[in-house]
Coordinates of N, CA and C and ligand atoms in Angstrom, one line a residue:
M10 N -9.7 89.5 25.1 CA -9.0 88.5 24.4 C -7.8 89.1 23.6
V11 N -6.7 88.4 23.6 CA -5.6 88.9 22.8 C -5.0 87.6 22.1
S12 N -4.6 87.8 20.8 CA -4.1 86.6 20.1 C -2.7 86.9 19.6
V13 N -1.8 85.9 19.7 CA -0.4 86.0 19.3 C 0.0 84.9 18.4
A14 N 0.7 85.2 17.3 CA 1.2 84.1 16.5 C 2.7 84.2 16.4
F15 N 3.4 83.2 16.7 CA 4.9 83.1 16.4 C 5.1 82.7 15.0
V16 N 6.1 83.3 14.3 CA 6.3 83.0 12.9 C 7.8 82.7 12.7
C17 N 8.1 81.5 12.1 CA 9.5 81.3 11.7 C 9.5 80.8 10.2
L18 N 10.5 80.2 9.7 CA 10.5 79.9 8.3 C 9.7 78.6 8.0
G19 N 10.0 77.5 8.7 CA 9.4 76.2 8.4 C 8.2 75.9 9.2
N20 N 8.0 76.5 10.4 CA 6.9 76.2 11.3 C 6.9 74.8 11.8
I21 N 8.1 74.2 11.9 CA 8.2 72.9 12.6 C 9.3 72.9 13.7
C22 N 10.1 74.0 13.8 CA 11.1 74.0 14.9 C 10.8 75.2 15.9
R23 N 11.3 76.4 15.5 CA 11.3 77.5 16.4 C 10.0 78.0 16.8
S24 N 9.1 78.3 15.9 CA 7.8 78.9 16.3 C 6.9 77.9 17.0
P25 N 6.9 76.6 16.7 CA 6.1 75.7 17.6 C 6.7 75.6 19.0
I26 N 8.1 75.7 19.0 CA 8.7 75.6 20.4 C 8.3 76.8 21.2
A27 N 8.3 78.0 20.6 CA 8.0 79.2 21.3 C 6.5 79.2 21.7
A28 N 5.6 78.7 20.8 CA 4.2 78.6 21.1 C 4.0 77.6 22.3
A29 N 4.7 76.5 22.3 CA 4.5 75.5 23.4 C 4.9 76.1 24.7
V30 N 6.0 76.9 24.7 CA 6.6 77.5 26.0 C 5.6 78.6 26.4
L31 N 5.2 79.5 25.5 CA 4.3 80.5 26.0 C 2.9 80.0 26.5
R32 N 2.4 79.0 25.7 CA 1.1 78.4 26.1 C 1.2 77.8 27.5
A33 N 2.3 77.2 27.9 CA 2.5 76.6 29.2 C 2.4 77.7 30.2
M34 N 3.1 78.9 29.9 CA 3.1 80.0 30.8 C 1.7 80.6 31.0
V35 N 1.0 80.6 29.9 CA -0.4 81.2 29.9 C -1.3 80.3 30.7
D36 N -1.2 79.0 30.5 CA -1.9 78.0 31.3 C -1.6 78.2 32.8
E37 N -0.3 78.3 33.1 CA 0.1 78.4 34.5 C -0.5 79.7 35.2
A38 N -0.6 80.7 34.3 CA -1.2 82.0 34.8 C -2.7 82.0 34.8
S39 N -3.3 80.9 34.4 CA -4.8 80.8 34.3 C -5.4 81.8 33.3
L40 N -4.7 82.0 32.2 CA -5.1 83.0 31.2 C -5.5 82.4 29.9
A41 N -5.7 81.1 29.9 CA -5.9 80.4 28.6 C -7.2 80.8 27.9
D42 N -8.1 81.3 28.7 CA -9.4 81.8 28.0 C -9.2 83.2 27.5
Q43 N -8.1 83.9 27.8 CA -7.9 85.3 27.4 C -6.8 85.5 26.4
I44 N -5.8 84.5 26.3 CA -4.7 84.7 25.4 C -4.6 83.5 24.5
V45 N -4.7 83.7 23.2 CA -4.7 82.6 22.2 C -3.3 82.6 21.6
V46 N -2.6 81.4 21.6 CA -1.3 81.3 21.1 C -1.2 80.4 19.9
E47 N -0.7 80.8 18.8 CA -0.5 79.9 17.7 C 0.8 80.2 17.0
S48 N 1.1 79.4 15.9 CA 2.3 79.6 15.2 C 2.1 79.3 13.7
A49 N 3.0 79.8 12.9 CA 2.9 79.6 11.4 C 4.3 79.8 10.8
G50 N 4.4 79.5 9.6 CA 5.7 79.6 8.9 C 5.6 80.7 7.7
T51 N 6.7 81.3 7.4 CA 6.6 82.2 6.2 C 6.6 81.4 4.9
S52 N 7.2 80.2 5.0 CA 7.3 79.3 3.8 C 6.1 78.3 3.8
D53 N 6.0 77.6 2.7 CA 5.0 76.5 2.6 C 5.7 75.1 2.7
Y54 N 7.0 75.1 3.0 CA 7.8 73.9 2.9 C 7.2 72.7 3.7
N55 N 6.6 73.0 4.8 CA 6.2 71.9 5.7 C 4.7 71.8 6.1
V56 N 3.9 72.5 5.3 CA 2.5 72.6 5.6 C 1.9 71.2 5.8
G57 N 1.2 71.1 6.9 CA 0.5 69.8 7.2 C 1.3 68.9 8.0
K58 N 2.6 69.2 8.2 CA 3.5 68.3 9.0 C 3.4 68.6 10.5
E59 N 3.8 67.6 11.3 CA 4.0 67.7 12.7 C 5.3 68.5 13.0
A60 N 5.4 68.9 14.2 CA 6.7 69.5 14.6 C 7.9 68.6 14.4
D61 N 9.0 69.1 14.2 CA 10.3 68.3 14.1 C 10.4 67.4 15.3
P62 N 10.7 66.1 15.1 CA 10.8 65.2 16.2 C 11.8 65.6 17.3
R63 N 12.9 66.4 16.8 CA 13.9 66.8 17.8 C 13.3 67.9 18.7
A64 N 12.4 68.8 18.1 CA 11.7 69.8 18.9 C 10.8 69.1 19.9
V65 N 10.0 68.1 19.4 CA 9.1 67.4 20.3 C 9.8 66.8 21.5
A66 N 11.0 66.2 21.1 CA 11.8 65.4 22.2 C 12.3 66.4 23.2
V67 N 12.9 67.5 22.8 CA 13.5 68.5 23.7 C 12.4 69.2 24.5
L68 N 11.2 69.5 23.9 CA 10.1 70.1 24.6 C 9.7 69.1 25.7
G69 N 9.6 67.8 25.3 CA 9.2 66.8 26.3 C 10.1 66.7 27.5
L70 N 11.4 66.8 27.2 CA 12.4 66.8 28.3 C 12.1 67.9 29.3
H71 N 11.7 69.0 28.8 CA 11.4 70.2 29.6 C 10.0 70.2 30.2
G72 N 9.2 69.2 29.8 CA 7.8 69.1 30.4 C 6.8 69.9 29.6
Y73 N 7.1 70.2 28.4 CA 6.1 71.0 27.6 C 5.4 70.1 26.6
P74 N 4.1 70.0 26.7 CA 3.4 69.2 25.7 C 3.3 69.9 24.4
I75 N 3.1 69.2 23.3 CA 3.0 69.9 22.0 C 2.1 69.0 21.0
V76 N 1.1 69.7 20.5 CA 0.3 69.1 19.4 C 0.3 70.1 18.3
H77 N 0.9 69.8 17.1 CA 1.1 70.8 16.2 C 1.0 70.3 14.7
T78 N 0.4 71.2 13.9 CA 0.3 70.9 12.4 C 0.8 72.2 11.8
A79 N 1.9 72.1 11.0 CA 2.5 73.3 10.4 C 1.5 73.9 9.3
R80 N 1.6 75.2 9.3 CA 0.8 76.0 8.3 C 1.6 77.2 7.9
Q81 N 1.2 77.8 6.8 CA 1.9 79.0 6.3 C 1.1 80.2 6.7
F82 N 1.8 81.3 7.1 CA 1.2 82.5 7.5 C 0.6 83.2 6.2
T83 N -0.6 83.7 6.3 CA -1.2 84.4 5.2 C -1.5 85.9 5.6
T84 N -1.6 86.7 4.6 CA -1.9 88.1 4.8 C -3.2 88.3 5.6
E85 N -4.2 87.4 5.4 CA -5.4 87.5 6.2 C -5.3 87.3 7.6
D86 N -4.2 86.6 8.0 CA -3.9 86.4 9.4 C -3.8 87.7 10.2
F87 N -3.3 88.7 9.5 CA -3.2 90.0 10.2 C -4.6 90.5 10.7
D88 N -5.7 90.0 10.0 CA -7.0 90.5 10.4 C -7.5 90.0 11.8
R89 N -6.9 88.8 12.2 CA -7.5 88.2 13.4 C -6.4 88.1 14.5
I90 N -5.1 88.4 14.2 CA -4.0 88.2 15.1 C -3.5 89.6 15.6
D91 N -3.4 89.7 16.9 CA -3.0 91.0 17.5 C -1.5 91.3 17.4
L92 N -0.8 90.2 17.7 CA 0.7 90.3 17.8 C 1.3 89.2 16.9
V93 N 2.1 89.6 16.0 CA 2.8 88.6 15.1 C 4.3 88.7 15.4
I94 N 4.8 87.6 16.0 CA 6.1 87.6 16.6 C 7.1 86.8 15.7
A95 N 8.0 87.5 15.0 CA 9.0 86.8 14.2 C 10.1 86.3 15.0
L96 N 10.6 85.1 14.6 CA 11.7 84.5 15.4 C 13.1 85.1 14.9
D97 N 13.2 85.5 13.7 CA 14.4 86.2 13.3 C 14.1 87.3 12.3
G98 N 15.2 88.0 11.9 CA 15.1 89.2 11.1 C 14.6 88.9 9.7
A99 N 14.9 87.7 9.2 CA 14.5 87.3 7.8 C 12.9 87.1 7.9
N100 N 12.5 86.4 8.9 CA 11.1 86.2 9.1 C 10.3 87.5 9.2
R101 N 10.9 88.5 9.9 CA 10.3 89.8 10.1 C 10.2 90.5 8.8
R102 N 11.3 90.4 8.0 CA 11.3 91.1 6.7 C 10.2 90.4 5.8
D103 N 10.1 89.1 5.8 CA 9.0 88.5 5.0 C 7.6 88.9 5.4
L104 N 7.4 89.0 6.7 CA 6.1 89.4 7.3 C 5.8 90.8 6.9
L105 N 6.9 91.7 6.9 CA 6.6 93.1 6.5 C 6.2 93.2 5.1
R106 N 6.7 92.3 4.2 CA 6.3 92.2 2.8 C 4.8 91.9 2.7
L107 N 4.3 91.0 3.6 CA 2.9 90.6 3.5 C 2.0 91.6 4.1
A108 N 2.5 92.5 4.9 CA 1.6 93.5 5.6 C 1.1 94.5 4.6
R109 N -0.2 94.8 4.7 CA -0.9 95.7 3.7 C -0.9 97.1 4.2
T110 N -1.0 97.3 5.5 CA -1.2 98.6 6.1 C -0.3 98.9 7.2
E111 N -0.2 100.1 7.7 CA 0.6 100.5 8.9 C 0.1 99.7 10.1
Q112 N -1.2 99.4 10.1 CA -1.8 98.7 11.3 C -1.2 97.2 11.3
D113 N -1.2 96.6 10.1 CA -0.6 95.3 10.0 C 0.9 95.3 10.4
R114 N 1.6 96.3 9.9 CA 3.1 96.4 10.2 C 3.3 96.6 11.7
A115 N 2.4 97.3 12.4 CA 2.6 97.6 13.8 C 2.4 96.4 14.7
K116 N 1.8 95.3 14.1 CA 1.7 94.1 14.8 C 2.9 93.2 14.9
I117 N 3.9 93.5 14.0 CA 5.1 92.6 13.8 C 6.2 93.0 14.8
H118 N 6.7 92.1 15.5 CA 7.8 92.3 16.5 C 8.7 91.1 16.3
L119 N 10.0 91.3 16.8 CA 10.9 90.2 16.9 C 10.8 89.7 18.3
L120 N 10.8 88.3 18.5 CA 10.6 87.7 19.8 C 11.6 88.2 20.8
L121 N 12.9 88.3 20.5 CA 13.9 88.7 21.5 C 13.8 90.1 22.0
E122 N 13.0 90.9 21.3 CA 12.7 92.3 21.8 C 12.1 92.2 23.2
F123 N 11.4 91.1 23.5 CA 10.7 91.0 24.8 C 11.6 90.4 25.9
D124 N 12.9 90.1 25.6 CA 13.9 89.7 26.6 C 14.7 90.9 26.9
P125 N 14.6 91.5 28.1 CA 15.4 92.7 28.4 C 16.9 92.5 28.3
A126 N 17.3 91.2 28.5 CA 18.7 90.9 28.5 C 19.3 90.7 27.1
S127 N 18.4 90.8 26.1 CA 18.8 90.5 24.7 C 19.1 91.8 24.0
G128 N 20.0 91.8 23.0 CA 20.3 93.1 22.3 C 19.2 93.3 21.2
P129 N 19.2 94.5 20.7 CA 18.2 94.8 19.6 C 18.5 94.0 18.4
D130 N 17.4 93.7 17.7 CA 17.6 92.9 16.4 C 18.2 91.5 16.6
A131 N 18.1 91.0 17.8 CA 18.7 89.6 18.0 C 17.7 88.6 17.4
D132 N 18.3 87.5 16.9 CA 17.6 86.5 16.2 C 17.6 85.2 17.1
V133 N 16.6 84.4 16.9 CA 16.6 83.0 17.4 C 17.1 82.2 16.3
P134 N 18.4 81.6 16.3 CA 19.0 80.9 15.2 C 18.2 79.7 14.9
D135 N 18.2 79.3 13.6 CA 17.5 78.1 13.1 C 18.2 76.9 13.6
P136 N 17.5 76.0 14.4 CA 18.2 74.8 14.8 C 18.1 73.6 13.8
W137 N 17.4 73.9 12.7 CA 17.0 72.8 11.9 C 18.2 71.9 11.3
Y138 N 19.3 72.6 11.0 CA 20.5 72.0 10.6 C 21.4 71.5 11.7
G139 N 20.9 71.7 12.9 CA 21.8 71.4 14.1 C 21.4 70.1 14.7
E140 N 21.7 70.0 16.0 CA 21.5 68.8 16.8 C 20.6 69.1 18.0
D141 N 20.4 68.0 18.8 CA 19.5 68.2 20.0 C 20.0 69.4 20.8
T142 N 21.3 69.6 21.0 CA 21.8 70.7 21.8 C 21.3 72.0 21.3
D143 N 21.2 72.1 19.9 CA 20.7 73.4 19.3 C 19.2 73.6 19.6
F144 N 18.5 72.5 19.7 CA 17.0 72.6 20.0 C 16.9 73.0 21.5
D145 N 17.8 72.5 22.3 CA 17.8 72.9 23.7 C 18.1 74.4 23.9
A146 N 19.1 74.8 23.1 CA 19.4 76.3 23.1 C 18.3 77.1 22.7
T147 N 17.4 76.6 21.7 CA 16.3 77.4 21.3 C 15.3 77.6 22.5
I148 N 15.1 76.5 23.2 CA 14.2 76.7 24.4 C 14.8 77.7 25.4
G149 N 16.1 77.6 25.6 CA 16.8 78.5 26.5 C 16.7 80.0 26.0
L150 N 16.7 80.2 24.7 CA 16.6 81.6 24.2 C 15.1 82.1 24.3
V151 N 14.2 81.2 23.9 CA 12.8 81.7 23.8 C 12.1 81.9 25.2
T152 N 12.6 81.2 26.2 CA 11.9 81.2 27.5 C 11.9 82.5 28.2
P153 N 13.0 83.2 28.4 CA 12.9 84.6 29.0 C 12.1 85.6 28.1
A154 N 12.2 85.4 26.8 CA 11.5 86.3 25.9 C 10.0 86.1 26.1
C155 N 9.6 84.8 26.2 CA 8.2 84.5 26.4 C 7.7 85.0 27.7
R156 N 8.5 85.0 28.7 CA 8.1 85.6 30.0 C 7.8 87.1 29.8
G157 N 8.7 87.8 29.1 CA 8.5 89.2 28.8 C 7.3 89.5 28.0
L158 N 7.1 88.6 27.0 CA 5.9 88.7 26.1 C 4.7 88.5 26.9
L159 N 4.7 87.6 27.9 CA 3.5 87.4 28.7 C 3.1 88.6 29.5
E160 N 4.1 89.3 30.0 CA 3.9 90.5 30.7 C 3.3 91.6 29.8
H161 N 3.8 91.7 28.6 CA 3.3 92.6 27.6 C 1.8 92.3 27.3
L162 N 1.5 91.0 27.1 CA 0.2 90.6 26.8 C -0.8 90.9 27.9
R163 N -0.4 90.6 29.2 CA -1.2 90.9 30.3 C -1.7 92.4 30.3
Q164 N -0.7 93.3 29.9 CA -1.1 94.7 29.9 C -2.1 95.1 28.8
R165 N -2.2 94.2 27.8 CA -3.1 94.4 26.7 C -4.5 93.9 27.0
L166 N -4.6 93.1 28.0 CA -5.9 92.5 28.3 C -6.9 93.5 28.8
Ligands
4NP228 P1 12.1 76.6 11.6 O1 13.2 75.6 11.0 O2 11.9 77.8 10.7 O3 12.6 76.9 12.9 O4 10.8 75.8 11.6 C1 13.2 75.2 9.7 C2 12.5 74.0 9.4 C3 12.5 73.5 8.1 C4 13.0 74.2 7.1 C5 13.7 75.4 7.3 C6 13.7 75.9 8.6 N1 13.0 73.7 5.8 O5 13.7 74.3 4.9 O6 12.2 72.7 5.5

């Protein structure tokens, strides 16, 4: 078993989108009993809320189902999650602040590290202030990275 958590700021746009995309790839690869995918936010702004309706709509257009309730990432999450995937550099910095040990820190990665076509330290921009096209761009950015991440996860099984 391997567990992965995507982490953004609000946990209603980017990280639930990335989780929905990776979960579909995991299902497609018949690995759902071996790879657990979840998401969380660094902030408590939206705890208990569903995903942003624009995220749900754009995911639906791409055929990705989503059932989501926002939550905040906690230090204790490092005890049960193997890979903690930050959507942008600010999220990574906040996660590094929560990490207690070198082992915790080693679990933290930036999502776009897993897209070979992406530069180092590349961010998935926050679509929250944007429009539907920005949410579509989020799916376009996270999809190749999730493919790379799935290969990485396979090797850890
Ligand atoms: P996310 O976007 O981090 O991709 O979920 C945001 C959603 C909500 C807020 C900020 C970012 N907010 O301030 O409520």
